[in-house]
mmCIF file of C-alpha atoms in Angstrom:
data_model
loop_
_atom_site.group_PDB
_atom_site.id
_atom_site.type_symbol
_atom_site.label_atom_id
_atom_site.label_comp_id
_atom_site.label_asym_id
_atom_site.label_seq_id
_atom_site.Cartn_x
_atom_site.Cartn_y
_atom_site.Cartn_z
ATOM 1 C CA MET T 1 70.245 -70.216 -1.892
ATOM 2 C CA THR T 2 69.724 -72.715 0.932
ATOM 3 C CA GLN T 3 66.678 -70.984 2.423
ATOM 4 C CA THR T 4 64.567 -72.419 -0.424
ATOM 5 C CA LEU T 5 64.999 -75.893 1.077
ATOM 6 C CA ILE T 6 62.430 -74.998 3.736
ATOM 7 C CA PHE T 7 59.359 -72.757 3.364
ATOM 8 C CA ARG T 8 57.158 -71.109 5.987
ATOM 9 C CA LEU T 9 53.691 -72.534 5.482
ATOM 10 C CA ASN T 10 52.312 -69.020 5.302
ATOM 11 C CA GLY T 11 54.892 -67.852 2.774
ATOM 12 C CA SER T 12 53.813 -66.555 -0.610
ATOM 13 C CA GLU T 13 56.745 -68.406 -2.221
ATOM 14 C CA LEU T 14 55.354 -71.733 -1.012
ATOM 15 C CA SER T 15 56.389 -74.632 -3.199
ATOM 16 C CA ASP T 16 53.810 -76.790 -4.956
ATOM 17 C CA ARG T 17 55.942 -79.812 -4.010
ATOM 18 C CA ILE T 18 55.179 -79.873 -0.284
ATOM 19 C CA GLY T 19 52.843 -82.871 -0.107
ATOM 20 C CA ASN T 20 49.164 -83.247 0.684
ATOM 21 C CA LYS T 21 49.342 -82.888 4.469
ATOM 22 C CA ALA T 22 51.144 -79.527 4.188
ATOM 23 C CA LYS T 23 48.693 -78.370 1.516
ATOM 24 C CA ASN T 24 45.756 -79.382 3.720
ATOM 25 C CA LEU T 25 47.239 -77.530 6.698
ATOM 26 C CA LYS T 26 47.714 -74.431 4.550
ATOM 27 C CA THR T 27 44.080 -74.667 3.428
ATOM 28 C CA LEU T 28 42.908 -74.969 7.032
ATOM 29 C CA LYS T 29 44.962 -71.911 7.914
ATOM 30 C CA ASP T 30 44.130 -69.720 4.909
ATOM 31 C CA ILE T 31 40.515 -70.622 4.140
ATOM 32 C CA ARG T 32 39.166 -71.997 7.411
ATOM 33 C CA LYS T 33 41.180 -69.509 9.502
ATOM 34 C CA ILE T 34 42.292 -72.221 11.914
ATOM 35 C CA LYS T 35 45.245 -71.207 14.061
ATOM 36 C CA LEU T 36 48.324 -73.372 13.541
ATOM 37 C CA PRO T 37 51.617 -73.364 15.370
ATOM 38 C CA LYS T 38 54.530 -71.976 13.350
ATOM 39 C CA THR T 39 54.926 -74.434 10.490
ATOM 40 C CA TRP T 40 57.534 -75.013 7.777
ATOM 41 C CA ALA T 41 57.514 -77.367 4.797
ATOM 42 C CA ILE T 42 60.489 -79.101 3.218
ATOM 43 C CA PRO T 43 59.568 -79.906 -0.404
ATOM 44 C CA TRP T 44 59.960 -83.358 -1.829
ATOM 45 C CA ASP T 45 62.754 -82.401 -4.229
ATOM 46 C CA VAL T 46 64.995 -82.251 -1.121
ATOM 47 C CA TYR T 47 63.956 -85.867 -0.444
ATOM 48 C CA GLN T 48 64.766 -86.763 -4.057
ATOM 49 C CA ARG T 49 68.262 -85.296 -3.616
ATOM 50 C CA TYR T 50 68.659 -87.400 -0.453
ATOM 51 C CA ARG T 51 67.479 -90.547 -2.272
ATOM 52 C CA ASN T 52 69.925 -89.820 -5.074
ATOM 53 C CA LYS T 53 72.745 -89.648 -2.504
ATOM 54 C CA ASP T 54 73.497 -85.946 -3.043
ATOM 55 C CA ASP T 55 76.430 -85.360 -0.680
ATOM 56 C CA ASP T 56 75.578 -81.701 -0.095
ATOM 57 C CA VAL T 57 71.854 -81.899 0.670
ATOM 58 C CA LEU T 58 72.062 -82.544 4.414
ATOM 59 C CA ASP T 59 74.601 -79.748 4.973
ATOM 60 C CA GLU T 60 72.467 -77.357 2.924
ATOM 61 C CA LEU T 61 69.348 -78.428 4.818
ATOM 62 C CA GLU T 62 71.049 -77.859 8.171
ATOM 63 C CA THR T 63 72.066 -74.373 7.046
ATOM 64 C CA ALA T 64 68.471 -73.670 5.996
ATOM 65 C CA LEU T 65 67.156 -74.935 9.347
ATOM 66 C CA LYS T 66 69.610 -72.696 11.198
ATOM 67 C CA TYR T 67 68.361 -69.735 9.178
ATOM 68 C CA GLN T 68 64.685 -70.357 9.997
ATOM 69 C CA LEU T 69 64.346 -72.346 13.254
ATOM 70 C CA ASP T 70 65.228 -71.701 16.880
ATOM 71 C CA PRO T 71 67.347 -74.519 18.390
ATOM 72 C CA SER T 72 65.901 -73.873 21.864
ATOM 73 C CA LYS T 73 62.351 -74.657 20.701
ATOM 74 C CA VAL T 74 60.805 -78.111 20.430
ATOM 75 C CA TYR T 75 59.327 -79.310 17.127
ATOM 76 C CA ALA T 76 57.152 -81.989 15.565
ATOM 77 C CA VAL T 77 58.607 -83.465 12.365
ATOM 78 C CA ARG T 78 55.913 -84.992 10.157
ATOM 79 C CA SER T 79 55.546 -86.668 6.797
ATOM 80 C CA SER T 80 53.802 -84.887 3.936
ATOM 81 C CA SER T 81 53.925 -87.041 0.835
ATOM 82 C CA ASN T 82 52.150 -86.656 -2.459
ATOM 83 C CA ILE T 83 50.038 -89.773 -1.801
ATOM 84 C CA GLU T 84 48.941 -89.447 1.855
ATOM 85 C CA ASP T 85 45.946 -87.475 3.101
ATOM 86 C CA SER T 86 44.409 -87.641 -0.360
ATOM 87 C CA SER T 87 40.793 -88.110 -1.382
ATOM 88 C CA PHE T 88 41.482 -91.813 -1.893
ATOM 89 C CA HIS T 89 44.024 -92.921 0.764
ATOM 90 C CA SER T 90 45.012 -91.502 4.146
ATOM 91 C CA PHE T 91 48.119 -93.579 5.002
ATOM 92 C CA ALA T 92 47.317 -92.657 8.654
ATOM 93 C CA GLY T 93 50.040 -93.990 10.940
ATOM 94 C CA LEU T 94 52.095 -95.519 8.143
ATOM 95 C CA PHE T 95 54.592 -92.724 7.647
ATOM 96 C CA LYS T 96 56.579 -91.154 10.464
ATOM 97 C CA THR T 97 55.809 -88.388 12.940
ATOM 98 C CA LEU T 98 58.394 -87.493 15.559
ATOM 99 C CA LEU T 99 57.491 -85.252 18.467
ATOM 100 C CA ASN T 100 59.537 -83.148 20.882
ATOM 101 C CA VAL T 101 62.542 -82.823 18.577
ATOM 102 C CA GLN T 102 65.041 -80.202 19.698
ATOM 103 C CA GLY T 103 68.360 -79.089 18.204
ATOM 104 C CA TYR T 104 69.608 -79.061 14.637
ATOM 105 C CA ASP T 105 71.262 -82.502 14.692
ATOM 106 C CA ASN T 106 68.084 -84.056 16.075
ATOM 107 C CA LEU T 107 65.976 -82.225 13.478
ATOM 108 C CA ILE T 108 68.158 -83.568 10.644
ATOM 109 C CA ASN T 109 67.946 -87.101 12.083
ATOM 110 C CA ALA T 110 64.160 -86.821 12.432
ATOM 111 C CA ILE T 111 63.811 -85.614 8.825
ATOM 112 C CA ILE T 112 65.895 -88.579 7.660
ATOM 113 C CA GLU T 113 63.639 -90.916 9.691
ATOM 114 C CA VAL T 114 60.575 -89.478 7.966
ATOM 115 C CA TRP T 115 62.212 -89.903 4.552
ATOM 116 C CA ASP T 116 63.348 -93.465 5.320
ATOM 117 C CA ALA T 117 59.843 -94.432 6.491
ATOM 118 C CA ALA T 118 58.695 -94.041 2.882
ATOM 119 C CA ASN T 119 60.532 -97.303 2.174
ATOM 120 C CA SER T 120 59.423 -99.239 5.257
ATOM 121 C CA GLU T 121 57.954 -102.718 4.956
ATOM 122 C CA ILE T 122 54.525 -101.606 6.209
ATOM 123 C CA VAL T 123 54.363 -98.825 3.587
ATOM 124 C CA THR T 124 55.571 -101.176 0.848
ATOM 125 C CA ASN T 125 52.878 -103.732 1.755
ATOM 126 C CA TYR T 126 50.181 -101.044 1.840
ATOM 127 C CA LEU T 127 51.300 -99.759 -1.567
ATOM 128 C CA ASP T 128 51.225 -103.318 -2.956
ATOM 129 C CA ASN T 129 47.645 -103.751 -1.712
ATOM 130 C CA LEU T 130 46.690 -100.504 -3.465
ATOM 131 C CA ALA T 131 48.626 -101.405 -6.633
ATOM 132 C CA LEU T 132 50.748 -98.245 -6.256
ATOM 133 C CA ASN T 133 54.410 -98.036 -7.230
ATOM 134 C CA PRO T 134 56.765 -97.120 -4.321
ATOM 135 C CA GLU T 135 58.885 -95.121 -6.776
ATOM 136 C CA GLU T 136 55.996 -92.670 -7.129
ATOM 137 C CA ILE T 137 56.283 -91.521 -3.490
ATOM 138 C CA ASN T 138 57.487 -87.966 -3.166
ATOM 139 C CA MET T 139 58.092 -87.268 0.519
ATOM 140 C CA GLY T 140 57.859 -83.742 1.811
ATOM 141 C CA VAL T 141 58.361 -82.979 5.494
ATOM 142 C CA ILE T 142 56.507 -80.648 7.854
ATOM 143 C CA VAL T 143 58.274 -79.076 10.826
ATOM 144 C CA GLN T 144 55.957 -77.495 13.413
ATOM 145 C CA GLU T 145 56.592 -75.847 16.740
ATOM 146 C CA MET T 146 55.211 -78.124 19.443
ATOM 147 C CA VAL T 147 52.259 -77.011 21.504
ATOM 148 C CA PRO T 148 51.099 -78.770 24.693
ATOM 149 C CA ALA T 149 48.475 -81.372 23.784
ATOM 150 C CA GLU T 150 45.512 -82.067 26.045
ATOM 151 C CA TYR T 151 44.008 -84.306 23.356
ATOM 152 C CA SER T 152 45.123 -85.453 19.913
ATOM 153 C CA GLY T 153 43.281 -87.140 17.120
ATOM 154 C CA VAL T 154 42.855 -88.168 13.534
ATOM 155 C CA LEU T 155 39.929 -87.138 11.338
ATOM 156 C CA PHE T 156 38.865 -89.464 8.528
ATOM 157 C CA SER T 157 36.554 -88.165 5.800
ATOM 158 C CA ASN T 158 35.705 -91.792 4.982
ATOM 159 C CA ASN T 159 35.154 -94.439 7.630
ATOM 160 C CA PRO T 160 38.434 -96.430 7.719
ATOM 161 C CA MET T 161 36.600 -99.627 8.663
ATOM 162 C CA THR T 162 33.748 -99.564 6.163
ATOM 163 C CA GLY T 163 34.841 -97.085 3.480
ATOM 164 C CA THR T 164 31.512 -95.284 3.717
ATOM 165 C CA SER T 165 31.423 -91.534 3.268
ATOM 166 C CA GLU T 166 31.137 -90.415 6.881
ATOM 167 C CA THR T 167 33.393 -88.393 9.121
ATOM 168 C CA VAL T 168 35.140 -90.371 11.859
ATOM 169 C CA ILE T 169 37.280 -88.721 14.535
ATOM 170 C CA GLU T 170 39.529 -90.856 16.718
ATOM 171 C CA GLY T 171 41.114 -89.179 19.727
ATOM 172 C CA VAL T 172 43.250 -89.897 22.758
ATOM 173 C CA PRO T 173 44.391 -87.838 25.745
ATOM 174 C CA GLY T 174 47.864 -86.314 25.315
ATOM 175 C CA GLU T 175 50.067 -86.598 22.246
ATOM 176 C CA GLY T 176 48.857 -88.369 19.121
ATOM 177 C CA THR T 177 51.672 -90.892 18.682
ATOM 178 C CA ALA T 178 49.816 -93.294 20.984
ATOM 179 C CA LEU T 179 46.975 -93.282 18.471
ATOM 180 C CA VAL T 180 48.666 -93.223 15.080
ATOM 181 C CA GLN T 181 51.921 -95.065 15.700
ATOM 182 C CA ASP T 182 51.471 -97.157 18.838
ATOM 183 C CA GLY T 183 48.050 -98.540 17.900
ATOM 184 C CA VAL T 184 46.211 -97.480 21.070
ATOM 185 C CA THR T 185 42.466 -97.966 20.713
ATOM 186 C CA PRO T 186 40.804 -94.527 20.806
#
């Protein structure tokens, strides 16, 4: 059934193949009781079907999106791979986040952009520096209802400049793409 291509982040049937960012968000929601906007996760086996050129996957995904999402709402479409937001590597700003996505066609295109970013030159170079194999990337996707942003930021549990074990928060006014994708100094 196509609904299993996308899971509500609060669902009990949540896949274990949703990526680290989605798992971390679920932990923040369930254990830390932090309020999140409505959030869905697309597991990485959908990405694997896309990579393997499965002709039916995009049609099935669109059907699943139509079952769960409201086309009049605006969404953020975010990466959630098995290797980002881990204890060892953040990959902050290397994968894709698309904001203010509205409509099913635009959602599908945004999901494809997130998937394709897993093979970008910047990601490949980063993986080479870490001696990681690009074939090991499993890319899940998070879809979240947008909320107005007064400030946005990134939290690092290790200092990204020195590697020392200290919490660093970088923030900017407005939406976070200026920080994580455009390279604005916080």
